[in-house]
Backbone as a ProteinNet text record, in pm:
[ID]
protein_1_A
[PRIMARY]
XXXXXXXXXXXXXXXXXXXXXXXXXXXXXXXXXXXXXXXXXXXXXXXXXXXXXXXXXXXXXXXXXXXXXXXXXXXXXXXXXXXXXXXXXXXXXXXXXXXXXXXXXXXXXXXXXXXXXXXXXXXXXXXXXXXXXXXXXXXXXXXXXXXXXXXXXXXXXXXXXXXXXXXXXXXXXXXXXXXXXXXXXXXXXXXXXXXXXXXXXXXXXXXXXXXXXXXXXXXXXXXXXXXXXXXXXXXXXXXXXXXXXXXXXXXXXXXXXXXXXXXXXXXXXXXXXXXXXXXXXXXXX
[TERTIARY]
4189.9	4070.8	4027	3980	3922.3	3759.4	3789.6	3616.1	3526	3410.9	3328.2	3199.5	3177.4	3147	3030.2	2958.9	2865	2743.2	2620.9	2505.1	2388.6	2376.3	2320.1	2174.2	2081.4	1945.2	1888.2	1938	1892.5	1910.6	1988.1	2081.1	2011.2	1968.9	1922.6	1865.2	1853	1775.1	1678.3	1576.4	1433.7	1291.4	1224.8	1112.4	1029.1	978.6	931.1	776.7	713.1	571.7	612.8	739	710.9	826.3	876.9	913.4	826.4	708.6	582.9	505.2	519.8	415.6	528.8	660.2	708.5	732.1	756.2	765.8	632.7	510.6	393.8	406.1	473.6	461.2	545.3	655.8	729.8	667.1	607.7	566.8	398	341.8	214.6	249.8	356.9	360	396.7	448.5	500.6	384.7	266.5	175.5	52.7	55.3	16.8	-3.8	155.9	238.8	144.6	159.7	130.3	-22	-56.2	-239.7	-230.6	-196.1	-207.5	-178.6	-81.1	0.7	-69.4	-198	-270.9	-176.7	-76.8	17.9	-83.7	-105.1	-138.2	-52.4	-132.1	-65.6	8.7	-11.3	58.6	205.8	195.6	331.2	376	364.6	427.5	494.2	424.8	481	633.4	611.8	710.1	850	820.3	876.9	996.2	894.8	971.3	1038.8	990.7	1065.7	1182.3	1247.6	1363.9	1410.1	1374.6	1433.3	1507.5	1418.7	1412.8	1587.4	1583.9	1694	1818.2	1823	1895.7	2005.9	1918.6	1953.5	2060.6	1991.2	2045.2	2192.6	2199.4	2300.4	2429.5	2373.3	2471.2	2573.1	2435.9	2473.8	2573.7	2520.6	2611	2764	2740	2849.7	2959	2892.5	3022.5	3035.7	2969.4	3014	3078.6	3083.2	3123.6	3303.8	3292.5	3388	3358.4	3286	3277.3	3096.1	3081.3	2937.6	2887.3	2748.9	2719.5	2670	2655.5	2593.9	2415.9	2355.3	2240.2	2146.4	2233.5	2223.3	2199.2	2335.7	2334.9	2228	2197.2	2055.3	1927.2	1901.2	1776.4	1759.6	1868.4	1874.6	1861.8	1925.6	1928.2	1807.8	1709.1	1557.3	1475	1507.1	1375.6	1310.8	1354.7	1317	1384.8	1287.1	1328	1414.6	1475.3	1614.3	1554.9	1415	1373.9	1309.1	1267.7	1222.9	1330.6	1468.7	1563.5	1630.7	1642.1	1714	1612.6	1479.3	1420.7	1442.5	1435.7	1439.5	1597.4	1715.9	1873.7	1863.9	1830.5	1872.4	1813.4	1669.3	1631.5	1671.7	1703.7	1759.5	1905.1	1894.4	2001.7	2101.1	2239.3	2357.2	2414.1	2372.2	2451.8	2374.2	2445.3	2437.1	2378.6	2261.9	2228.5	2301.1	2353.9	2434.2	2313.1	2340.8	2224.9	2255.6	2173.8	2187.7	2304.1	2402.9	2488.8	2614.5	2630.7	2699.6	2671.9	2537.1	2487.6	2500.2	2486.3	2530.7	2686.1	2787.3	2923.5	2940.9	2921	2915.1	2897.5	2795.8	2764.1	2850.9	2921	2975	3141.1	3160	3324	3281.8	3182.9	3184.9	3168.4	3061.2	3099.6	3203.2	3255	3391.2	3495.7	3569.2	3701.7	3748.4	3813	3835.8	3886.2	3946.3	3957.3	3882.1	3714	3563.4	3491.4	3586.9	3523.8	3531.1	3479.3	3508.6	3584.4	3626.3	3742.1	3641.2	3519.7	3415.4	3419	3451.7	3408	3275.4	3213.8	3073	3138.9	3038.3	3087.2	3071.4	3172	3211.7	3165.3	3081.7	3073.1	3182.3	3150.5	3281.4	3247.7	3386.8	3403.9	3376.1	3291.1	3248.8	3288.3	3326.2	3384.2	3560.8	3591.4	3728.3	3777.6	3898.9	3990	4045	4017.6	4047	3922.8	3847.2	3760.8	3728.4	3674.6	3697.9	3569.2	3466	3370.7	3426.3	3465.7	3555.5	3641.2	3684.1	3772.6	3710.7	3640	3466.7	3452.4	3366.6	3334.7	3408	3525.4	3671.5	3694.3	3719.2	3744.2	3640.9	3515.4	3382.2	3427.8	3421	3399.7	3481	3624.1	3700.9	3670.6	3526.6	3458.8	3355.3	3304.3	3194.5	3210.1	3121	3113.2	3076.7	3181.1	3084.7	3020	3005	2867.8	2774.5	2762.6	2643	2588.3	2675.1	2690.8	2602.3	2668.4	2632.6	2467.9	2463.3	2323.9	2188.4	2313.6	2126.5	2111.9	2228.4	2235.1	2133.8	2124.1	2040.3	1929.8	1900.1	1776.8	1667.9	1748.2	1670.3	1708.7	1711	1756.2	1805.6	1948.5	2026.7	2104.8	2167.7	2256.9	2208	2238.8	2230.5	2369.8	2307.9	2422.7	2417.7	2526.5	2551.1	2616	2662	2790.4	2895.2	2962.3	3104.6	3099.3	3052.7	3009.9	2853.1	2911.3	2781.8	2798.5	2679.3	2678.1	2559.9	2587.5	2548.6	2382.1	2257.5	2152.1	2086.6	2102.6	2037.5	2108	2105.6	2196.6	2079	1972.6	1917.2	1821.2	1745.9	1678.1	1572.2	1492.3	1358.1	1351.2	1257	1241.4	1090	1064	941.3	922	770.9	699.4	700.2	726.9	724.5	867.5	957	1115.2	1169.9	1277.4	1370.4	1425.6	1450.8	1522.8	1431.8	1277.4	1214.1	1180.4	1232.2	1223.5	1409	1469.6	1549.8	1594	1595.9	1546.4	1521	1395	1330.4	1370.7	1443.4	1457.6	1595.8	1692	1775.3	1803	1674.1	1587.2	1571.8	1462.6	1418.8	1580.2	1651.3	1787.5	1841.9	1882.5	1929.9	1885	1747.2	1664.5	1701.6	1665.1	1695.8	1805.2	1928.3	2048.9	2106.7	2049.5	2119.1	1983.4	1864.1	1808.5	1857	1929.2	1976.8	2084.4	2159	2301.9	2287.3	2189.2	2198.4	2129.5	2019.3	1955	2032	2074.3	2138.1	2297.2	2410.4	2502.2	2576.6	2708	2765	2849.4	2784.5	2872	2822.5	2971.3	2960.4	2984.6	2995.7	2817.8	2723.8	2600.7	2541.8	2472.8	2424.8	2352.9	2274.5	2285.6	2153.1	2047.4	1927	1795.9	1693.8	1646.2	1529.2	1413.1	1301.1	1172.4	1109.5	1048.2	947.9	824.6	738.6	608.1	480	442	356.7	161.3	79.9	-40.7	-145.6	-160.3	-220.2	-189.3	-149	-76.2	-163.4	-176.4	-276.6	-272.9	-407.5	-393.2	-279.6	-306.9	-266	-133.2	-98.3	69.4	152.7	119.6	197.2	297.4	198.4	354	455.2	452	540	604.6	529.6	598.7	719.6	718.7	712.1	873.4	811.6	924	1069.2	993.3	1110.2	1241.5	1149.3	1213	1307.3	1240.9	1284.1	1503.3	1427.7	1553.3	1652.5	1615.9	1731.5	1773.2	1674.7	1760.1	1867	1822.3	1969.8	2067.3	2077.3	2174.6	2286.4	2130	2236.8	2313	2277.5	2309.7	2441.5	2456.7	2552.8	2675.8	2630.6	2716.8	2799.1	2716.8	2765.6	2856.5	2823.6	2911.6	3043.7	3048.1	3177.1	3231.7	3164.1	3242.5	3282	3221.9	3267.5	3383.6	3379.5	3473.8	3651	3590.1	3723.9	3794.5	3729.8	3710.6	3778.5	3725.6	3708.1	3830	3860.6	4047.4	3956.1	3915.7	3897.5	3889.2	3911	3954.7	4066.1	4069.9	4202.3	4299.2	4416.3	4511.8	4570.7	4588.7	4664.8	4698.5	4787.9	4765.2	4807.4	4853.1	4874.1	4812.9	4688.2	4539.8	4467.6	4358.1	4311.2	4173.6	4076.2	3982.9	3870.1	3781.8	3662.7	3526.9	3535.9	3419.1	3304.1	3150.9	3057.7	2989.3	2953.2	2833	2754.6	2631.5	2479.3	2409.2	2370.7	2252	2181.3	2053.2	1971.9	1810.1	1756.2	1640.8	1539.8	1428.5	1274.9	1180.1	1035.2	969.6	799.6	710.2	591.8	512.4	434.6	354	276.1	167.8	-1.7	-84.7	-177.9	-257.7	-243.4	-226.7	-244.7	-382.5	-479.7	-569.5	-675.9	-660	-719.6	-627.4	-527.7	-464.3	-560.3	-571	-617.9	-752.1	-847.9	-990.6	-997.5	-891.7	-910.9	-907.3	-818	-757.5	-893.4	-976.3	-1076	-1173.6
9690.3	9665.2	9791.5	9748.1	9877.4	9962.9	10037.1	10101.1	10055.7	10009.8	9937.8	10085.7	9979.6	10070.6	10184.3	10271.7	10353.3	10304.2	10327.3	10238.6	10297.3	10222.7	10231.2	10208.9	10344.1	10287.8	10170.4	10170.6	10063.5	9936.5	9914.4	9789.4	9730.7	9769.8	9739.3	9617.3	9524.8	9430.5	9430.6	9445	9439.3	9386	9337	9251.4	9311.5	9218.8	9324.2	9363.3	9331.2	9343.2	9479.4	9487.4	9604	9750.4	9683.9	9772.2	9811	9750.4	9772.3	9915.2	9879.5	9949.5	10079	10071.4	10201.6	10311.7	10256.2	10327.1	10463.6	10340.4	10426.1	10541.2	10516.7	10630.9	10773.9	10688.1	10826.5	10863.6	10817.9	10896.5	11003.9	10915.6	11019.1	11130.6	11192.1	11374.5	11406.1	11382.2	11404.7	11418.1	11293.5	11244.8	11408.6	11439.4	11501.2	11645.7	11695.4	11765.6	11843.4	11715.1	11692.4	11753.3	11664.4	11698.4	11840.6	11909.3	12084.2	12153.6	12063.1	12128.3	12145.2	12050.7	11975.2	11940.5	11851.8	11768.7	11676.1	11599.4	11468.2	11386.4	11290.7	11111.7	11104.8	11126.2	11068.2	11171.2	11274.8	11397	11315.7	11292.3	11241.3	11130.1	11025.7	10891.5	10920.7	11020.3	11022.8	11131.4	11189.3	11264.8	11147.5	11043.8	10959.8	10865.3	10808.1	10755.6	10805.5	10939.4	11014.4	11012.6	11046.3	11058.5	10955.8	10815.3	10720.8	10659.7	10687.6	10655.4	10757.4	10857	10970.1	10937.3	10871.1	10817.9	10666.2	10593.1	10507.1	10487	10627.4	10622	10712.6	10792.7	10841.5	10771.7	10694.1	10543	10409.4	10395.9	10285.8	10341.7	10447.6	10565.4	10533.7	10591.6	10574.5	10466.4	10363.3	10213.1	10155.4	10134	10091.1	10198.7	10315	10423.8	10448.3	10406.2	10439.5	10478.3	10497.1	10533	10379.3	10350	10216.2	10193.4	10076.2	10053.2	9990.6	10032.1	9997.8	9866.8	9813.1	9622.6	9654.1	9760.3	9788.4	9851.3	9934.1	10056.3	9970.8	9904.3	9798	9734.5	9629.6	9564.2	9661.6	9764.9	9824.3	9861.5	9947.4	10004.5	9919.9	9778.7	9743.6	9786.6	9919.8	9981.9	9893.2	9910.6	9815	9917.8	9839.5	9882.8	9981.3	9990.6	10086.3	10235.9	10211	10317.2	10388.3	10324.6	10338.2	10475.2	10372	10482.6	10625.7	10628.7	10745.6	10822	10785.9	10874	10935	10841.6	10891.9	10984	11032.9	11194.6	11274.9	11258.9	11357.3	11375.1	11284.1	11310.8	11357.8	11464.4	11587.4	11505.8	11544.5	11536.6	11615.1	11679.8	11816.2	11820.3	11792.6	11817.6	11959.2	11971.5	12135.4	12168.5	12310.8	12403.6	12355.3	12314.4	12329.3	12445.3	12455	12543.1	12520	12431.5	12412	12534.5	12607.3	12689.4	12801.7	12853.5	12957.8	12900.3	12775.1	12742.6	12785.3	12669.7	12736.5	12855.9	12916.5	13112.2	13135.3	13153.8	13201.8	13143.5	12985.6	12902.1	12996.3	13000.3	13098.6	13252.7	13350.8	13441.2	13456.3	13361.4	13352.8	13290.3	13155	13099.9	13151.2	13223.4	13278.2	13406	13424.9	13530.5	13663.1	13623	13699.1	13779.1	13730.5	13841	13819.1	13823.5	13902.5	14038.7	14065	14177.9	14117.5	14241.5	14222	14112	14162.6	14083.2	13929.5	13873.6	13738.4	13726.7	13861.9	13861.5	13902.1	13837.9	13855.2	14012.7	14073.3	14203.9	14214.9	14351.7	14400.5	14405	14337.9	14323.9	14439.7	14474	14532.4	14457.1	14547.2	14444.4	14485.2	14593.7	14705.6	14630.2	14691.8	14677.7	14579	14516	14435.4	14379	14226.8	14167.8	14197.5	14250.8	14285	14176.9	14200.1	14080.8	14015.8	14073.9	13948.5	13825	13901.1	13776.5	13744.8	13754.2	13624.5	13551	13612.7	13507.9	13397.1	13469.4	13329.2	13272.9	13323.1	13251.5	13091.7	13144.5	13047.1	12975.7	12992.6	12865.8	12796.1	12870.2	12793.5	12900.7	12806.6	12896.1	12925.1	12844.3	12897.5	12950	12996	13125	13255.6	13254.1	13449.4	13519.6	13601.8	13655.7	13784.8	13816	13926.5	13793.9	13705.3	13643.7	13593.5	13555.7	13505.9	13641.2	13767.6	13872.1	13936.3	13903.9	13906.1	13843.4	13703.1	13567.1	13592.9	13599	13679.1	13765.2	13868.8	14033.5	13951	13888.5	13905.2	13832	13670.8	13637.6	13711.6	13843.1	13944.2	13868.1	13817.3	13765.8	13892.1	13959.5	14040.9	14200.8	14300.8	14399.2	14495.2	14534.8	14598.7	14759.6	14830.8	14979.4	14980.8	15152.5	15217.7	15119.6	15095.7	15026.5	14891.3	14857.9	14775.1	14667.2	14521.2	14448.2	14348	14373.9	14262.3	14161.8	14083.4	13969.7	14051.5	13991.9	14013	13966.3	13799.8	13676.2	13555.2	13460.2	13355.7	13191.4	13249.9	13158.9	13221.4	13127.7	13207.2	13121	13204.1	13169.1	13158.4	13078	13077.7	13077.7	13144.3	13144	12963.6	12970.8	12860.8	12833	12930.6	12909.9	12946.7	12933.6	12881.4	12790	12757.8	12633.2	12592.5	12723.3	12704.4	12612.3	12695.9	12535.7	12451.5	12394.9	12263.1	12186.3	12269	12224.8	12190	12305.2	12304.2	12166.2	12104.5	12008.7	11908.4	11910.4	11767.3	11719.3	11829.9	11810.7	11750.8	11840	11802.7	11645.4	11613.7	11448.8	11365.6	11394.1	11380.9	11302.3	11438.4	11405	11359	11338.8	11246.8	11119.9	11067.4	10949.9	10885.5	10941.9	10900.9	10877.4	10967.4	10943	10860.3	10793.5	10712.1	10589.1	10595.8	10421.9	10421.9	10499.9	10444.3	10433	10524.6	10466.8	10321.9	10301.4	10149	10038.4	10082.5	9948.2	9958.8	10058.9	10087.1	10049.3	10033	9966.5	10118	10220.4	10316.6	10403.1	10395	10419.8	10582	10685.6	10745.8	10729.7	10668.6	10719.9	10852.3	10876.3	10993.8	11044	11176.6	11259.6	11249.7	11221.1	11197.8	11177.5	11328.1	11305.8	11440.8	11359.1	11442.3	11433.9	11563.3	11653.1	11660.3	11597.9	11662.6	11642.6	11775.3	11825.4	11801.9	11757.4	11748.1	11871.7	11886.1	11995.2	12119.3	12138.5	12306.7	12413.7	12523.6	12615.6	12673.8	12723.5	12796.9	12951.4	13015.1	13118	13131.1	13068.9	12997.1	12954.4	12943.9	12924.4	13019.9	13129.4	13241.8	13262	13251.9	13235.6	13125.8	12990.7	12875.1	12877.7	12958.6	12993.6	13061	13149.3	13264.8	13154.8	13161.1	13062.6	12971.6	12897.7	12795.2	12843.9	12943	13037.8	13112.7	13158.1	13220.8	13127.1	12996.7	12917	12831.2	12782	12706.9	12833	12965.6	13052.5	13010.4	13014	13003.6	12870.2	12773.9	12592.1	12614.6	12667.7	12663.5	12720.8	12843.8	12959.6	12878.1	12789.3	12708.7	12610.2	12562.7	12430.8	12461.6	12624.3	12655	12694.7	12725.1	12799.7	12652.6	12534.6	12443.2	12355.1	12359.8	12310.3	12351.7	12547.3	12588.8	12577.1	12532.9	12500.1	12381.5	12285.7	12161.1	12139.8	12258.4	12271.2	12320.8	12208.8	12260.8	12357.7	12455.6	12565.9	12656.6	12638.4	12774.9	12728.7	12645.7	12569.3	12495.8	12544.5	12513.2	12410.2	12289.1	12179.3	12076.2	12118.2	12012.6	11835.6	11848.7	11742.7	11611.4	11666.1	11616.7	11569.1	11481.9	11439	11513.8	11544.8	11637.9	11592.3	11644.5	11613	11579.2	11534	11501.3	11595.3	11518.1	11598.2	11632.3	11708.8	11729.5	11792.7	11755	11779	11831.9	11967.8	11946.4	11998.3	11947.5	12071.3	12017.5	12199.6	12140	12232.6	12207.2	12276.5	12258	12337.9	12326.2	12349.9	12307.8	12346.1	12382.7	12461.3	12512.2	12506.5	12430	12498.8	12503	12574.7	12515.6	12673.4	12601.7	12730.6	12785.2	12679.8	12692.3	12807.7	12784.6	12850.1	13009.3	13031.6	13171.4	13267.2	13199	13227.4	13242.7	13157.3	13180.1	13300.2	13319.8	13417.5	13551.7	13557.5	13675.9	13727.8	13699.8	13732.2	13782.1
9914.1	9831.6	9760.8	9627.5	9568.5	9592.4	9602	9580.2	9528.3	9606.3	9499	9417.8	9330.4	9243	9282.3	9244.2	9293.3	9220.1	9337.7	9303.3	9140.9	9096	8978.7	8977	8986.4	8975.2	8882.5	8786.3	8715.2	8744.2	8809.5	8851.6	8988	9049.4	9176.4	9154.1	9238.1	9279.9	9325.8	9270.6	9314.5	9276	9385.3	9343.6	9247.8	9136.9	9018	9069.9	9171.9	9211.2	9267.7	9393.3	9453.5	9367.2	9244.9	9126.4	9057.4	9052.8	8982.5	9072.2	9187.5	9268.6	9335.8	9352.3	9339.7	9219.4	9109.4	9009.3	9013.4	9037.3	9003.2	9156.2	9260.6	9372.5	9302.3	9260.4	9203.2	9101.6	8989.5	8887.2	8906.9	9049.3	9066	9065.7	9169.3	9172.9	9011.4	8916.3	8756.7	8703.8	8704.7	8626.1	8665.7	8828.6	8857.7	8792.6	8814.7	8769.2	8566.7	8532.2	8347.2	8352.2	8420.2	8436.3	8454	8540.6	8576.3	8471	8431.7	8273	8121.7	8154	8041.2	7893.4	7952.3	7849.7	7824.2	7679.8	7624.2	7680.6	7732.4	7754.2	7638.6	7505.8	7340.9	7396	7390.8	7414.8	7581.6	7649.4	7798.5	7742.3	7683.5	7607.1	7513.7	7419.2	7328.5	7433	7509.1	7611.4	7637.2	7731.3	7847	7734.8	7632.8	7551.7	7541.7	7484.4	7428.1	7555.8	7671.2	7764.6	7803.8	7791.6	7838.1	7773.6	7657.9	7576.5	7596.1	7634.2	7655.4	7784.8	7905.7	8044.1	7994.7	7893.2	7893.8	7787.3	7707	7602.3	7699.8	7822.5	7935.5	8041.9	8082.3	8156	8136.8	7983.1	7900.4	7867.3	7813.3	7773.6	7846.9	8028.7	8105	8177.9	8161.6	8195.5	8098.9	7964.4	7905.6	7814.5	7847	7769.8	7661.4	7621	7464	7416.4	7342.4	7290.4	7277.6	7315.9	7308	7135.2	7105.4	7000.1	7051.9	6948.9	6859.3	6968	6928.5	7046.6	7161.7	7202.7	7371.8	7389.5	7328.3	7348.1	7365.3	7252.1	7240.1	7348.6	7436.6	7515.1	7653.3	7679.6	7812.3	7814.3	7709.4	7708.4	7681.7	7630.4	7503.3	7371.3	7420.7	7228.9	7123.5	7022.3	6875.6	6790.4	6720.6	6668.1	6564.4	6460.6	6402.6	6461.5	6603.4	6682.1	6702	6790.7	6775.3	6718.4	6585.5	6486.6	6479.7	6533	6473.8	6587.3	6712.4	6856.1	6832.4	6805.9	6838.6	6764.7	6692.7	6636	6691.7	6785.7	6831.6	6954.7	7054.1	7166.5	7177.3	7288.9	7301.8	7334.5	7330.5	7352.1	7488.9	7454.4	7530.5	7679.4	7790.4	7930.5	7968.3	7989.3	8046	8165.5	8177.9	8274	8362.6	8495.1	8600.7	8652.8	8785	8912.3	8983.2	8988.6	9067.5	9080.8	8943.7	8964.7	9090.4	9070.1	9155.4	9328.2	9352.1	9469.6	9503.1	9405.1	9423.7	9462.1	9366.1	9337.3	9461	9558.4	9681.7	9772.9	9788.3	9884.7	9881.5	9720.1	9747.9	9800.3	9746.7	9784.1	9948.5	10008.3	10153.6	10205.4	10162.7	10243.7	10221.5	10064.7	10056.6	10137.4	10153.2	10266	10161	10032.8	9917.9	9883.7	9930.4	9892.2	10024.3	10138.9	10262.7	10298.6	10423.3	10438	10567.8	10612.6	10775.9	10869.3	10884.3	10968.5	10977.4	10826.2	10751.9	10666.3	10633.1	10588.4	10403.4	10311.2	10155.5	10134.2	10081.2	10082	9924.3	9874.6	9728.9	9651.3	9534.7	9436.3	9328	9309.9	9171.5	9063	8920.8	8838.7	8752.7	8717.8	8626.2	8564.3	8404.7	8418.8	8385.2	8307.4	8335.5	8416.4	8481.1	8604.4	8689	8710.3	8830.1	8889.9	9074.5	9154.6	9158.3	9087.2	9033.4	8938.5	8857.2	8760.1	8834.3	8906.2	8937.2	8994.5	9122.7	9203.4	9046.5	9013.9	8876.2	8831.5	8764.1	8755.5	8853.3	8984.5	9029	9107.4	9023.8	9045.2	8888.4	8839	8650.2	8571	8473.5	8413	8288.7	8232.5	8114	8095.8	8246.4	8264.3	8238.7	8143.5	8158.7	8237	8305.1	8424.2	8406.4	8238.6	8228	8210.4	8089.9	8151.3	8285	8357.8	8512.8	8604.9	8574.3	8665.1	8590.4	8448.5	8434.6	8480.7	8485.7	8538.6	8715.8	8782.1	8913.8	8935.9	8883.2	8896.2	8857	8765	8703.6	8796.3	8853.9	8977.1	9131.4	9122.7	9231	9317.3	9304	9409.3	9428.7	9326.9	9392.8	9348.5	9434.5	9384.2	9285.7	9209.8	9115.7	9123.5	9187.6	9203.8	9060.8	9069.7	8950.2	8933.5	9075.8	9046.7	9145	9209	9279.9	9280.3	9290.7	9300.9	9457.3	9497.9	9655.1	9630	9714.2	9742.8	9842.4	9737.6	9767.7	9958	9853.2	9951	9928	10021.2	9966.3	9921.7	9912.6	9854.6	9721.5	9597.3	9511.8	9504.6	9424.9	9370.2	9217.3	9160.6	9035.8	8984	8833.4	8808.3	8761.5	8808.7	8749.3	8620.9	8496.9	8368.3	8287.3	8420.6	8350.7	8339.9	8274.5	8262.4	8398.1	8462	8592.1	8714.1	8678.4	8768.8	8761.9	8592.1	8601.4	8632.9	8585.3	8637.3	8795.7	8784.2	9016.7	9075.9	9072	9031.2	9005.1	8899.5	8824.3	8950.4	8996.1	9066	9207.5	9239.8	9419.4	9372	9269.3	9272.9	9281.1	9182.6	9157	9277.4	9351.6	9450.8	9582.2	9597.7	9688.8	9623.6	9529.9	9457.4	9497.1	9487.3	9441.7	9625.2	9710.6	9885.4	9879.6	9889.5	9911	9863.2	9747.2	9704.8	9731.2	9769.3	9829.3	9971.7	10018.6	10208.9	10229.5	10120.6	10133.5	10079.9	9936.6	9896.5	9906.7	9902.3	9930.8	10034	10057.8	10185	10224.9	10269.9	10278.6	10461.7	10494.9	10650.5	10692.1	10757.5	10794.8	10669.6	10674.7	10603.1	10544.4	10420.6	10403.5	10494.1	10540.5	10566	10534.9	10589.1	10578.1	10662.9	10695.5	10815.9	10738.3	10788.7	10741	10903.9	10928.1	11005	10940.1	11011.6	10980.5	11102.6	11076.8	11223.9	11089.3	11093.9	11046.1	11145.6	11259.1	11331.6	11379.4	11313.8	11397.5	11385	11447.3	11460.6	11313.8	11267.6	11119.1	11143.6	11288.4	11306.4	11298.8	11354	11389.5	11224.1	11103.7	11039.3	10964.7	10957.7	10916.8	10970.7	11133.4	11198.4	11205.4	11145.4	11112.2	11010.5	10922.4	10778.5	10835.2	10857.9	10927.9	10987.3	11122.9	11167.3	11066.1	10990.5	10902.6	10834.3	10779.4	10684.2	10745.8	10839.9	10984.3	10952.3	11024.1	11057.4	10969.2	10857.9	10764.5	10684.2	10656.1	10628.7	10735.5	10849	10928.9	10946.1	10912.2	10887.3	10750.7	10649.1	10455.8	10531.7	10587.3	10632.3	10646.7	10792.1	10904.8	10772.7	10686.6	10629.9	10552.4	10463.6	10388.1	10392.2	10544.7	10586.7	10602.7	10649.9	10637.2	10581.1	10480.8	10336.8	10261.4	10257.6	10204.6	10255.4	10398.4	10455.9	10406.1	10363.9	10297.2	10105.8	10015.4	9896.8	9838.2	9767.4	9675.8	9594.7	9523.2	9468.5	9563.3	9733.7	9839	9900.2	9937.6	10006.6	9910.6	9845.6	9720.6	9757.7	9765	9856.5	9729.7	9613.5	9505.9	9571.6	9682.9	9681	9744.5	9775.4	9771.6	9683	9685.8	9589.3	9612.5	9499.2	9524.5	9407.5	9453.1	9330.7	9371.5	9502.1	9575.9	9595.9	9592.8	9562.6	9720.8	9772.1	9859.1	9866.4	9848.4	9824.9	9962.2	10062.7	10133.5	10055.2	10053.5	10001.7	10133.5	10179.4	10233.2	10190.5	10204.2	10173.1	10307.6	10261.3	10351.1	10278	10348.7	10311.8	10439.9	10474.5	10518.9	10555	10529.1	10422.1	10539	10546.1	10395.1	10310.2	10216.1	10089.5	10020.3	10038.2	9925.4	10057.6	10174.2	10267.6	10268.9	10235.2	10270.4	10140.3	10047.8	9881.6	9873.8	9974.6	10000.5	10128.9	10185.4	10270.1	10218.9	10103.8	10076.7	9972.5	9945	9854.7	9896.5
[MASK]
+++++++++++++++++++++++++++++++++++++++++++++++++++++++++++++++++++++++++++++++++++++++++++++++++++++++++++++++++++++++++++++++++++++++++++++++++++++++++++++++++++++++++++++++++++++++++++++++++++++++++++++++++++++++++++++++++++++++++++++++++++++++++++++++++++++++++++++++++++++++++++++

C-alpha cells in the first residue's frame, strides 16, 4: 500500500461551529500581538488577504503541479476574480530563507566528527583562505550559501566568536531582536510547527505519534524562579545536545549512505516562560 497522503490544514473535517470558535483561539495571541503593534484592522485585513492567497497559490501549486488558475484561486479562498487579479501581483513569490539553516549549521558542527575536536566537542574553524573549514561546515549544510554572509549573520546574533584565523562556536542556541525579521520569522515557524504535529497526531493515522507534552506549575515561589529559569535553561542545552548527536548519526549530509533514501524532516523545538515579568520590572524601579 501506498503512503497516504500528508494532512492538509485546510482539508480537515470539521464542525463549522467549533471551526468558528477555534480559529478565533488561534488568532487572539496575533490579534493581540497587532494591538501592541498599533496595526489598523484596514492594514491586518489587506495583510491576511495577500497572505491568505499566497498559502493558497503554494498549496494548490503542489497538489495540483502546476500553477493554479484564476477559478482554482477564487474557489479555494472565495476571493472574486477582480480582487483577485489586483492582490496576484502583489503577493510574493519567493520562499523566505528561514532559521532552519542556523539549526543545521550547529547540528553538523556538533555531530560531524570532521569539526570536532579529539574530545567530540565542535572544535574552532578556520575561516580564512581558499577552502577553509568553515566553508565547507556551510558547504555541507547548504551548497548555495555564502559562508561570508553565513559567518556575518552568525557574529552578529553572537553565536560565534571570531579571532585572527579562527571562529568557534559561541552558544548553541540564539536570540533575536523584537524589531527583526528574524522574530517574526522565529515565530511564524514555532506556530508552524505546533500546527502541523497537532493535526497529524489528531487527524493523521501515524504510529509513534508526535511529541507533545506541556508543564505548567501556576504557584511557585516568586523567589524560586531564577533558579527556575536557570535550571530550564541547563538542561534543555543538554536534551537539544543529546538529540543532536542523535540525529546526526541519523542525517545523509553526515552519514554518506547513497543507497538510502533520505529527506526526512525532524522538528524538536522547546521554550519556556517564567513569570511573572511585569513584577521583576516593578521591582527593578
Amino acid at each position: 500500500m501506498g503512503q497516504k497522503p500528508p494532512v492538509v490544514p485546510f482539508r480537515w473535517a470539521i464542525n463549522q461551529d467549533l471551526l468558528e470558535r477555534g480559529i478565533r483561539l488561534l488568532c487572539r495571541p496575533v490579534a493581540r500581538l497587532c494591538l501592541t503593534l498599533s496595526v489598523p484592522i484596514q492594514e491586518l485585513h489587506r495583510i491576511f488577504k495577500e497572505l491568505y492567497l499566497e498559502c493558497a497559490i503554494e498549496e494548490l501549486s503542489e497538489s495540483l503541479g502546476k500553477e493554479p488558475s484564476v477559478r482554482q484561486l477564487s474557489l479555494a479562498t472565495g476571493l472574486h476574480r477582480k480582487e483577485l487579479a489586483k492582490l496576484t501581483g502583489k503577493v510574493t513569490e519567493e520562499i523566505e530563507q528561514r532559521s532552519y539553516w542556523i539549526t543545521r549549521l550547529f547540528g553538523q558542527w556538533e555531530g560531524d566528527p570532521q569539526f570536532q575536536t579529539g574530545r567530540g566537542e565542535p572544535r574552532a574553524l578556520t575561516y580564512r583562505g581558499e577552502g577553509n573549514e568553515f566553508a565547507e561546515l556551510v558547504k555541507s549544510v547548504n551548497a548555495d550559501m555564502e559562508p561570508g554572509s553565513a559567518l556575518n549573520e552568525l557574529n552578529r546574533m553572537r553565536l560565534v566568536k571570531v579571532g585572527d584565523q579562527k571562529v568557534s562556536l559561541q552558544r548553541l542556541h540564539f536570540s533575536v531582536s523584537a524589531d527583526s525579521d528574524a522574530f517574526f520569522h522565529l515565530l511564524s515557524d514555532q506556530i508552524e510547527t505546533v500546527i502541523e504535529s497537532l493535526a497529524e497526531s489528531s487527524y493523521g493515522d501515524i504510529e509513534p505519534q508526535h511529541h507533545h507534552l506541556r508543564t505548567e506549575y501556576d504557584n511557585i515561589f516568586l523567589d524560586e524562579i531564577p533558579a527556575v529559569r536557570a535550571w530550564i535553561e541547563r538542561e534543555g542545552k543538554k536534551l537539544h545536545k543529546r538529540l543532536r548527536l542523535f540525529l546526526a548519526e541519523r542525517d545523509a549530509d553526515v552519514c554518506y549512505e547513497p543507497s538510502r533514501g533520505a529527506g526526512g524532516k525532524v522538528v524538536f523545538t522547546s521554550l519556556s516562560l517564567a513569570s511573572p515579568i511585569e513584577d521583576e520590572e516593578e521591582s527593578a524601579t
